[in-house]
Coordinates of C-alpha atoms (C1' of nucleotides) in Angstrom, one line a residue:
Chain A
M1 CA 125.2 144.0 119.0
R2 CA 123.1 142.2 121.4
E3 CA 121.4 139.0 120.3
R4 CA 117.7 139.4 119.9
S5 CA 115.5 137.4 122.3
L6 CA 114.3 134.3 120.7
V7 CA 111.0 132.6 121.3
L8 CA 112.6 129.5 119.8
S9 CA 114.6 127.8 122.5
R10 CA 113.1 128.5 125.8
P11 CA 112.6 125.6 128.1
G12 CA 109.0 124.3 127.9
V13 CA 107.7 124.6 131.4
R14 CA 104.1 125.5 130.7
S15 CA 101.4 122.9 130.6
F16 CA 98.0 122.4 129.1
T17 CA 95.6 120.6 131.2
T18 CA 95.3 117.6 128.9
A19 CA 92.5 115.1 128.1
V20 CA 92.0 112.3 125.7
D21 CA 88.6 112.0 124.0
V22 CA 87.7 108.8 122.2
V23 CA 85.1 108.7 119.4
L24 CA 84.0 105.0 119.2
L25 CA 82.2 104.3 116.0
T26 CA 80.3 101.1 115.1
P27 CA 78.0 100.1 112.3
P28 CA 74.9 99.3 114.3
P29 CA 72.8 96.2 113.3
R30 CA 70.3 96.7 110.6
E31 CA 71.1 100.4 110.2
R32 CA 72.8 102.3 107.4
T33 CA 74.5 104.9 109.5
L34 CA 77.3 105.0 112.0
A35 CA 76.7 105.1 115.7
V36 CA 78.8 106.9 118.3
L37 CA 79.3 105.7 121.9
L38 CA 78.2 108.5 124.3
V39 CA 78.2 108.3 128.1
R40 CA 76.4 110.2 130.8
P41 CA 78.6 111.7 133.4
T42 CA 78.2 110.1 136.8
D43 CA 78.1 113.5 138.4
P44 CA 74.4 113.8 139.2
R45 CA 74.3 117.5 138.4
A46 CA 75.3 116.8 134.8
R47 CA 73.4 113.6 134.1
D48 CA 71.5 115.0 131.1
R49 CA 74.7 116.0 129.4
W50 CA 76.1 113.3 127.1
V51 CA 79.8 113.3 126.6
L52 CA 82.4 111.3 124.8
P53 CA 84.4 108.7 126.8
W54 CA 87.5 110.5 128.0
D55 CA 90.1 110.7 130.6
A56 CA 93.3 112.5 131.6
P57 CA 96.4 110.6 130.8
Q58 CA 98.1 108.9 133.7
S59 CA 101.8 109.4 134.4
G60 CA 103.9 107.1 132.2
E61 CA 101.2 107.0 129.6
G62 CA 101.3 108.4 126.1
P63 CA 98.1 109.8 124.6
E64 CA 97.5 106.6 122.6
D65 CA 97.9 104.5 125.7
A66 CA 95.4 106.6 127.4
A67 CA 93.0 106.3 124.4
I68 CA 93.2 102.6 124.5
R69 CA 92.6 102.5 128.2
V70 CA 89.5 104.8 127.8
A71 CA 88.2 102.7 125.0
R72 CA 88.6 99.5 126.9
G73 CA 87.0 101.1 129.9
A74 CA 83.9 102.0 127.8
L75 CA 83.7 98.9 125.7
G76 CA 85.2 96.1 127.8
T77 CA 87.4 95.3 124.8
T78 CA 89.9 97.0 122.5
P79 CA 88.5 98.6 119.4
A80 CA 89.4 97.0 116.0
A81 CA 91.3 100.2 115.0
L82 CA 92.3 103.3 116.8
E83 CA 93.8 106.4 115.2
Q84 CA 94.4 109.9 116.3
V85 CA 92.2 112.6 114.8
A86 CA 93.8 115.8 115.9
A87 CA 94.4 117.9 119.0
F88 CA 91.7 120.4 119.9
G89 CA 92.8 123.3 121.9
D90 CA 91.2 126.1 123.8
A91 CA 92.6 129.4 124.9
R92 CA 90.1 129.9 127.7
R93 CA 90.8 128.6 131.1
H94 CA 87.7 127.3 132.8
P95 CA 88.0 125.5 136.1
G96 CA 87.8 121.8 135.5
E97 CA 87.7 122.1 131.8
A98 CA 90.5 120.6 129.8
Q99 CA 92.5 123.1 127.8
L100 CA 93.8 120.6 125.3
S101 CA 92.1 117.5 124.1
V102 CA 93.7 114.9 121.9
A103 CA 91.0 113.1 120.0
F104 CA 91.0 109.5 118.8
V105 CA 88.7 107.5 116.6
G106 CA 88.1 103.9 117.3
L107 CA 86.2 101.5 115.1
V108 CA 84.2 98.8 116.8
P109 CA 83.0 95.6 115.1
Y110 CA 79.3 95.1 114.5
G111 CA 77.1 94.7 117.5
L112 CA 79.4 95.0 120.4
D113 CA 77.7 96.2 123.5
A114 CA 79.0 99.0 125.6
N115 CA 80.4 98.0 128.9
H116 CA 78.1 100.1 131.0
P117 CA 74.7 100.0 129.5
T118 CA 73.2 102.2 132.2
T119 CA 75.5 105.1 131.4
A120 CA 76.7 104.5 127.9
E121 CA 74.7 104.3 124.7
W122 CA 75.3 103.9 121.0
M123 CA 73.7 106.8 119.3
E124 CA 73.4 107.3 115.5
I125 CA 75.2 110.2 114.0
G126 CA 72.6 112.5 112.6
E127 CA 70.5 111.8 115.7
L128 CA 72.9 112.9 118.3
P129 CA 71.8 114.7 121.4
Q130 CA 73.0 118.1 122.3
L131 CA 76.8 118.1 122.9
A132 CA 79.3 120.7 124.0
P133 CA 80.4 122.5 120.9
R134 CA 83.9 121.1 121.0
Q135 CA 82.7 117.5 121.5
R136 CA 80.4 118.0 118.5
E137 CA 83.4 119.3 116.5
I138 CA 85.4 116.2 117.6
V139 CA 82.8 113.8 116.5
D140 CA 82.5 115.5 113.1
A141 CA 86.2 115.5 112.7
A142 CA 86.4 111.8 113.6
V143 CA 83.8 110.8 111.1
S144 CA 85.6 112.9 108.4
A145 CA 88.9 111.3 109.3
V146 CA 87.4 107.8 108.9
R147 CA 85.9 108.7 105.5
R148 CA 89.2 110.1 104.3
R149 CA 91.1 107.1 105.4
V150 CA 88.8 104.2 104.5
D151 CA 89.9 104.2 100.9
Q152 CA 93.6 104.2 101.8
S153 CA 93.7 101.6 104.6
P154 CA 92.0 98.3 105.4
L155 CA 89.8 99.8 108.1
A156 CA 86.6 98.2 106.7
F157 CA 88.0 94.7 107.0
R158 CA 88.7 95.1 110.7
L159 CA 85.0 95.5 111.3
L160 CA 84.2 92.1 109.8
P161 CA 85.0 88.5 110.8
S162 CA 87.8 86.8 108.9
A163 CA 85.3 85.4 106.3
F164 CA 82.6 87.7 104.9
T165 CA 80.5 88.1 101.8
L166 CA 81.1 90.9 99.3
S167 CA 77.7 92.3 100.1
E168 CA 78.6 92.6 103.8
L169 CA 81.9 94.3 102.8
Q170 CA 80.0 96.7 100.6
A171 CA 77.6 97.5 103.4
I172 CA 80.5 98.3 105.7
Y173 CA 82.1 100.6 103.1
E174 CA 78.7 102.3 102.6
I175 CA 78.2 102.9 106.3
L176 CA 81.8 104.2 106.7
L177 CA 81.6 106.4 103.7
G178 CA 78.1 107.5 104.3
R179 CA 76.8 106.9 100.8
R180 CA 75.6 104.1 98.5
L181 CA 78.0 102.4 96.2
H182 CA 77.5 100.8 92.8
K183 CA 77.7 97.1 93.1
A184 CA 79.5 96.2 89.9
S185 CA 82.0 99.1 90.3
F186 CA 82.7 98.1 93.9
R187 CA 83.5 94.5 92.9
R188 CA 85.6 95.7 89.9
A189 CA 87.6 98.0 92.1
L190 CA 88.1 95.2 94.6
R191 CA 89.4 92.9 91.9
A192 CA 91.7 95.6 90.6
A193 CA 93.1 96.2 94.1
S194 CA 93.6 92.5 94.8
L195 CA 92.4 93.0 98.4
V196 CA 90.4 89.9 98.9
E197 CA 90.5 86.2 97.8
P198 CA 87.6 83.8 97.7
T199 CA 87.2 80.9 100.1
D200 CA 85.4 77.7 99.0
E201 CA 82.6 78.4 101.5
W202 CA 79.2 79.8 100.8
R203 CA 76.6 81.3 103.1
S204 CA 72.9 81.4 102.7
E205 CA 71.0 84.2 104.4
G206 CA 67.7 82.3 104.3
R207 CA 66.4 83.9 101.1
G208 CA 68.1 84.6 97.9
R209 CA 71.1 83.0 96.3
P210 CA 73.8 82.0 98.8
A211 CA 76.9 84.3 98.8
Q212 CA 80.5 83.2 98.5
L213 CA 82.7 84.0 101.5
F214 CA 85.9 85.9 101.0
R215 CA 88.9 86.7 103.2
Y216 CA 91.1 89.7 103.3
A217 CA 94.3 88.9 101.5
P218 CA 96.0 92.0 100.2
R219 CA 98.6 91.4 97.4
R220 CA 101.5 93.6 96.4
R221 CA 100.2 95.3 93.3
R222 CA 102.7 96.3 90.6
G223 CA 100.2 98.5 88.8
L224 CA 97.7 100.0 91.2
R225 CA 97.8 103.5 89.9
R226 CA 95.2 105.0 92.1
G227 CA 93.6 104.0 95.3
V228 CA 90.5 102.0 95.3
R229 CA 87.9 104.4 94.0
F230 CA 84.2 104.0 93.5
D231 CA 81.4 106.3 93.3
L232 CA 77.6 106.6 93.1
Y233 CA 75.1 104.0 93.9
D234 CA 73.6 100.9 92.6
Chain B
M1 CA 75.3 95.6 143.0
R2 CA 77.9 98.3 143.3
E3 CA 78.6 100.5 140.3
R4 CA 81.9 99.6 138.7
S5 CA 84.4 102.4 138.8
L6 CA 84.4 104.3 135.6
V7 CA 87.4 105.8 133.8
L8 CA 84.9 107.9 132.0
S9 CA 84.1 110.9 134.1
R10 CA 86.9 111.7 136.3
P11 CA 88.0 115.4 136.6
G12 CA 90.9 116.0 134.3
V13 CA 93.6 117.2 136.6
R14 CA 96.7 115.7 135.0
S15 CA 98.7 117.7 132.6
F16 CA 101.1 117.0 129.8
T17 CA 104.1 119.3 129.5
T18 CA 103.0 120.8 126.2
A19 CA 104.9 122.3 123.3
V20 CA 104.0 123.6 119.9
D21 CA 106.4 122.6 117.0
V22 CA 106.1 124.4 113.7
V23 CA 107.3 123.0 110.4
L24 CA 107.7 125.9 108.1
L25 CA 108.0 124.8 104.4
T26 CA 109.0 126.9 101.5
P27 CA 109.7 126.2 97.8
P28 CA 113.2 127.5 97.7
P29 CA 114.3 129.5 94.6
R30 CA 115.6 127.4 91.7
E31 CA 115.0 124.2 93.5
R32 CA 112.5 121.4 92.9
T33 CA 112.1 120.3 96.5
L34 CA 110.7 121.8 99.7
A35 CA 112.8 123.3 102.3
V36 CA 112.2 123.3 106.1
L37 CA 113.2 126.0 108.5
L38 CA 115.5 124.6 111.2
V39 CA 117.0 126.5 114.1
R40 CA 120.1 126.0 116.2
P41 CA 119.4 126.1 119.9
T42 CA 121.0 129.1 121.6
D43 CA 122.1 126.9 124.4
P44 CA 125.9 126.5 123.6
R45 CA 125.9 122.9 124.8
A46 CA 123.5 122.0 122.0
R47 CA 124.5 124.2 119.2
D48 CA 125.1 121.3 116.8
R49 CA 121.6 120.0 117.3
W50 CA 119.1 121.5 114.8
V51 CA 115.5 121.7 116.0
L52 CA 112.2 122.9 114.7
P53 CA 111.0 126.3 115.8
W54 CA 108.9 125.7 118.9
D55 CA 107.7 127.1 122.1
A56 CA 105.4 126.3 125.0
P57 CA 102.0 128.0 124.9
Q58 CA 101.5 131.0 127.0
S59 CA 98.5 131.3 129.3
G60 CA 95.5 132.6 127.4
E61 CA 96.8 131.1 124.2
G62 CA 95.5 128.2 122.2
P63 CA 97.8 125.9 120.4
E64 CA 97.1 127.7 117.1
D65 CA 97.9 131.1 118.6
A66 CA 101.1 129.7 119.9
A67 CA 102.0 128.3 116.5
I68 CA 101.4 131.6 114.8
R69 CA 103.6 133.3 117.4
V70 CA 106.4 130.8 116.9
A71 CA 106.1 131.2 113.1
R72 CA 106.2 135.0 113.3
G73 CA 109.2 134.8 115.7
A74 CA 111.1 132.6 113.3
L75 CA 110.1 134.3 110.1
G76 CA 109.4 137.9 111.0
T77 CA 106.1 137.4 109.2
T78 CA 103.0 135.2 109.2
P79 CA 103.1 132.1 107.0
A80 CA 100.7 132.0 104.1
A81 CA 98.9 129.0 105.5
L82 CA 99.0 127.3 108.9
E83 CA 97.4 124.0 109.7
Q84 CA 97.7 121.5 112.5
V85 CA 99.4 118.2 111.6
A86 CA 98.8 116.1 114.7
A87 CA 99.7 115.7 118.3
F88 CA 102.8 113.7 119.1
G89 CA 103.0 112.2 122.5
D90 CA 105.5 110.5 124.6
A91 CA 105.1 108.4 127.6
R92 CA 108.6 108.9 129.0
R93 CA 109.3 111.8 131.3
H94 CA 112.6 113.4 130.7
P95 CA 113.5 116.6 132.5
G96 CA 113.1 119.5 130.2
E97 CA 111.6 117.4 127.4
A98 CA 108.1 118.1 126.4
Q99 CA 105.7 115.2 126.8
L100 CA 103.2 116.3 124.2
S101 CA 103.9 118.3 121.1
V102 CA 101.2 119.7 118.9
A103 CA 102.7 120.0 115.4
F104 CA 101.7 122.6 112.8
V105 CA 102.7 123.1 109.2
G106 CA 103.1 126.5 107.7
L107 CA 103.6 127.3 104.1
V108 CA 105.9 130.3 103.3
P109 CA 106.0 132.0 100.0
Y110 CA 108.9 131.8 97.7
G111 CA 112.1 133.2 98.9
L112 CA 111.3 134.7 102.3
D113 CA 114.3 134.9 104.6
A114 CA 114.3 133.6 108.0
N115 CA 114.3 136.2 110.8
H116 CA 117.5 135.1 112.4
P117 CA 119.9 134.1 109.7
T118 CA 122.6 133.3 112.2
T119 CA 120.6 130.6 114.0
A120 CA 117.9 129.6 111.5
E121 CA 118.3 128.1 108.0
W122 CA 116.2 126.7 105.2
M123 CA 117.3 123.1 104.6
E124 CA 116.0 120.9 101.8
I125 CA 114.0 117.9 102.8
G126 CA 116.0 115.0 101.7
E127 CA 119.1 116.7 102.9
L128 CA 118.2 117.3 106.4
P129 CA 120.7 117.1 109.2
Q130 CA 120.3 114.6 112.0
L131 CA 117.3 115.4 114.1
A132 CA 115.8 114.0 117.2
P133 CA 113.6 111.0 116.2
R134 CA 110.3 112.7 117.0
Q135 CA 111.3 115.9 115.2
R136 CA 112.1 113.8 112.2
E137 CA 108.7 112.1 112.5
I138 CA 107.0 115.5 112.7
V139 CA 108.7 116.8 109.6
D140 CA 107.7 113.7 107.7
A141 CA 104.1 113.9 108.9
A142 CA 104.0 117.6 108.0
V143 CA 105.1 117.0 104.4
S144 CA 102.6 114.2 104.1
A145 CA 99.8 116.4 105.4
V146 CA 100.6 119.0 102.8
R147 CA 100.7 116.5 100.1
R148 CA 97.3 115.0 101.1
R149 CA 95.7 118.5 101.4
V150 CA 97.1 120.3 98.4
D151 CA 94.5 118.7 96.1
Q152 CA 91.6 119.6 98.3
S153 CA 92.5 123.2 99.3
P154 CA 94.0 126.2 97.5
L155 CA 97.3 125.9 99.4
A156 CA 99.3 126.3 96.3
F157 CA 97.8 129.7 95.4
R158 CA 98.9 131.1 98.7
L159 CA 102.5 130.6 97.8
L160 CA 102.2 132.8 94.6
P161 CA 101.5 136.4 94.0
S162 CA 98.0 137.3 92.9
A163 CA 99.0 137.0 89.3
F164 CA 101.0 134.1 88.1
T165 CA 101.7 132.0 85.0
L166 CA 100.4 128.5 84.7
S167 CA 103.9 127.2 84.6
E168 CA 104.7 128.8 87.9
L169 CA 101.5 127.3 89.4
Q170 CA 102.5 123.9 88.1
A171 CA 105.9 124.2 89.5
I172 CA 104.4 125.0 93.0
Y173 CA 102.2 122.0 92.7
E174 CA 105.1 119.8 91.7
I175 CA 107.2 121.0 94.6
L176 CA 104.4 120.5 97.1
L177 CA 103.5 117.1 95.7
G178 CA 107.1 116.0 95.3
R179 CA 106.6 114.7 91.7
R180 CA 106.4 115.9 88.2
L181 CA 103.0 116.6 86.5
H182 CA 101.9 116.3 83.0
K183 CA 101.4 119.7 81.5
A184 CA 98.4 119.2 79.4
S185 CA 96.6 117.1 82.1
F186 CA 97.4 119.8 84.7
R187 CA 95.8 122.5 82.6
R188 CA 92.8 120.4 81.7
A189 CA 92.2 119.7 85.4
L190 CA 92.5 123.4 86.2
R191 CA 89.9 124.2 83.5
A192 CA 87.6 121.5 84.8
A193 CA 87.9 122.8 88.3
S194 CA 87.4 126.4 87.4
L195 CA 90.0 127.5 89.8
V196 CA 91.7 130.3 87.8
E197 CA 90.8 132.9 85.3
P198 CA 93.1 134.6 82.8
T199 CA 94.1 138.3 83.1
D200 CA 95.0 140.3 80.0
E201 CA 98.6 140.5 81.0
W202 CA 101.5 138.5 79.7
R203 CA 105.0 138.1 81.1
S204 CA 108.2 137.3 79.2
E205 CA 110.9 135.4 81.1
G206 CA 113.5 136.6 78.7
R207 CA 113.5 133.6 76.5
G208 CA 110.7 131.6 75.0
R209 CA 107.2 132.7 74.3
P210 CA 105.6 135.0 77.0
A211 CA 103.1 133.4 79.3
Q212 CA 99.7 134.7 80.1
L213 CA 99.1 135.7 83.7
F214 CA 96.2 134.1 85.6
R215 CA 94.6 134.9 88.9
Y216 CA 93.0 132.6 91.5
A217 CA 89.2 132.8 91.0
P218 CA 87.4 129.7 92.2
R219 CA 83.9 129.3 91.0
R220 CA 81.1 127.3 92.4
R221 CA 81.1 124.1 90.4
R222 CA 77.9 122.3 89.6
G223 CA 79.7 119.2 88.3
L224 CA 83.0 118.9 90.0
R225 CA 82.7 115.2 90.6
R226 CA 86.2 114.5 91.9
G227 CA 88.9 116.7 93.2
V228 CA 91.5 118.0 90.9
R229 CA 93.4 114.9 90.0
F230 CA 96.5 114.6 87.8
D231 CA 99.2 112.0 87.6
L232 CA 102.5 111.3 86.0
Y233 CA 104.9 113.6 84.4
D234 CA 105.4 115.5 81.2
Chain C
dT1 C1' 55.6 80.4 90.1
dC2 C1' 57.5 84.6 92.4
dA3 C1' 60.5 87.3 95.4
dA4 C1' 65.0 88.1 96.8
dT5 C1' 69.7 88.3 96.7
dA6 C1' 74.3 87.0 94.3
dG7 C1' 77.1 87.5 90.6
dT8 C1' 78.6 88.8 85.7
dG9 C1' 78.9 90.7 80.9
dT10 C1' 78.6 94.5 77.9
dC11 C1' 78.1 99.3 76.5
dT12 C1' 79.1 104.1 76.7
dG13 C1' 80.8 108.6 78.1
dT14 C1' 84.6 110.6 80.4
dT15 C1' 89.3 111.2 81.3
dA16 C1' 94.4 110.7 82.2
dG17 C1' 98.5 110.5 79.9
dA18 C1' 101.0 110.4 75.3
dC19 C1' 102.1 112.7 71.4
dA20 C1' 102.3 116.1 68.0
dT21 C1' 101.9 120.6 66.5
dT22 C1' 101.5 125.6 66.5
dA23 C1' 102.7 130.2 68.6
dT24 C1' 105.8 133.6 70.0
dG25 C1' 109.6 135.6 72.0
dG26 C1' 115.1 136.2 72.2
dA27 C1' 119.7 135.4 70.5
Chain D
dT1 C1' 117.9 130.7 61.5
dC2 C1' 117.6 128.2 65.9
dC3 C1' 116.3 127.5 70.5
dA4 C1' 113.3 127.8 74.4
dT5 C1' 109.1 128.1 76.4
dA6 C1' 103.8 128.6 76.0
dA7 C1' 99.6 126.7 74.6
dT8 C1' 96.5 123.6 72.4
dG9 C1' 94.5 119.7 69.6
dT10 C1' 94.0 114.8 69.0
dC11 C1' 94.4 109.9 69.9
dT12 C1' 94.0 105.9 72.9
dA13 C1' 93.7 102.9 76.7
dA14 C1' 91.5 102.7 81.1
dC15 C1' 87.7 103.1 83.8
dA16 C1' 83.3 104.5 86.2
dG17 C1' 78.6 104.1 86.1
dA18 C1' 74.5 102.2 83.8
dC19 C1' 72.0 98.5 82.4
dA20 C1' 70.7 94.0 81.6
dC21 C1' 71.0 89.5 82.3
dT22 C1' 71.8 84.9 84.5
dA23 C1' 72.1 82.0 88.9
dT24 C1' 70.4 80.1 93.0
dT25 C1' 67.9 79.8 97.0
dG26 C1' 63.2 79.8 99.9
dA27 C1' 58.3 80.5 100.0

DNA sequence: TCAATAGTGTCTGTTAGACATTATGGA
DNA sequence: TCCATAATGTCTAACAGACACTATTGA
C-alpha cells in the first residue's frame, strides 16, 4: 500500500510578500481619546491617502526588529511598549500590495511629536480619515489588543513619568480603556493589587488640593485572586 | 532643506519565507488535559523529530485558507474552531527553515482520530516530546490563546454535540481552562449568561441520577455586566 | 467666600465559593 | 440498603459602585 501524499512535511519554499505595520498610539494632551500616528505616502499620486507607518523587513531582521525600526523612523524614538497584534493576510495578489502584514501596536508617552511633521500626524481614533479596509481593521485590532491587555500588564505606567499622581494614572487608564472609571473603586483596586507606592512629594496643579506623587512598585501578591478590575464611572 | 529619507513608504519587495503552523487541540477521552496533534516528518533522517502540522501557503491562498487545508490534511475533517494565534518570526536564515510562521489553533471535538495514524498522534500537553524551541513556543501560545478566549466566545460548545449535559459542558470548560471549576458557581454563571436552554430529554450514564440535556441557545442579554466568570474548584 | 481638585469612609446590592441537602438512578 | 451522580438552596465574605464627606489649594 502506497503512502498517501501528505501536506504536512513539504519543504516551505513559497513566500508571502511581507510587511510590518505599526499602530502607534498616544494619549494626546487635553484629550480623552487615543490618537494614532498616520503618515502620508511620499508618492505624489497617493498623497491624499493616509497609511500606517510600515516597511518590509530587511534581511537579518525579525518582524519585531522591523517594527522597532519603523517606529523609530516615524517617531525619532522608541515607543514605551511594543507588542504584536496579529498577522493580517490576503489571498489576492496585487502588484505592489503586501500579501501578509504583521501588525504591531506601540504606546507612546504623552505629547511626543512625530518625527516628520510634514508627512505624519496624530489623529484621534473616532475621527480617522478614510483608510484602506485592512489598515482600518489593523487599527481596530490594535486598540482592542491594548484594551484587553491593559488590565493584565503595566502598559499604563509606561506612558507616565516615574512619579505621577493617581489622577494622572486614572486618566491614562481611562484613555486606554476608552471609558470613565469610578475614582474610589480605581484606588481601591490599586491598593489591592499593590502596584504603586507613595513618594513623599506632592504636586500642585495650580488650582485644587495638591496631589501626592506615586511610583510604580509592583509587589508579589499572595492573594490577588483576580486581575485589577474596575468598572463604571465616577 | 532636503527631505530626510523615510522608512515609511518604500515599496514592499522583500519577502519572508512563510509557513502556517496549526496547533490542533482535542479533549482526549477519559483525560483531564488537552492533547495536541503532532506528526512525524516523512523525511527518514528526521523521523524522531515531532512537528506541528504545517505547510507553506499556496498561491491564491490566504493564511487562514492554508491553515484550514493543513488541518483537513491532518484530520480528514475541518476543526470545530480555527483562530489565529500570532505570527512567529525569526531573523536567522537557515536553509529550508521558515522565517515567518503564522500559527493557528484549531479545536477538535472529542475523540476524532488523526488522518494518518502512522505518522500523526495525539499527545497530551504536559507530556509532549522534545520539540524545536519555536514549535514549543507556538504550542504554549496556542493553549494560552484558547484559555483567554474560552470565556468570551462559545468555543466550548463547538466541542460538544448539539445536546449535552451540564456536567459534560463543565468538563470541557475544565479541560480548556486547565483547572477545576466549582459546580454550583458554574451553573449559576451559565444561568446568568443565558447561554443554554434545557431540552426535555435526560440521559443516564449507567450509574447515578440521569442528567438533563441542554442545548446551546445564547440570548441577547440586557444586563450581562461581565463575561462568564467562575473560579476555584468543587 | 467659592471653585476646584484630592483623598477617604461607609453603605448596600451582588456574587463567588463553601457547604449542605435533596433527587434519582443502578447494583 | 448503599453508592454515585445530578441538581438546588442557603450562608458568608469579598467587592464594586454609589454617595457623602473632609482636606487643601488658588482666586
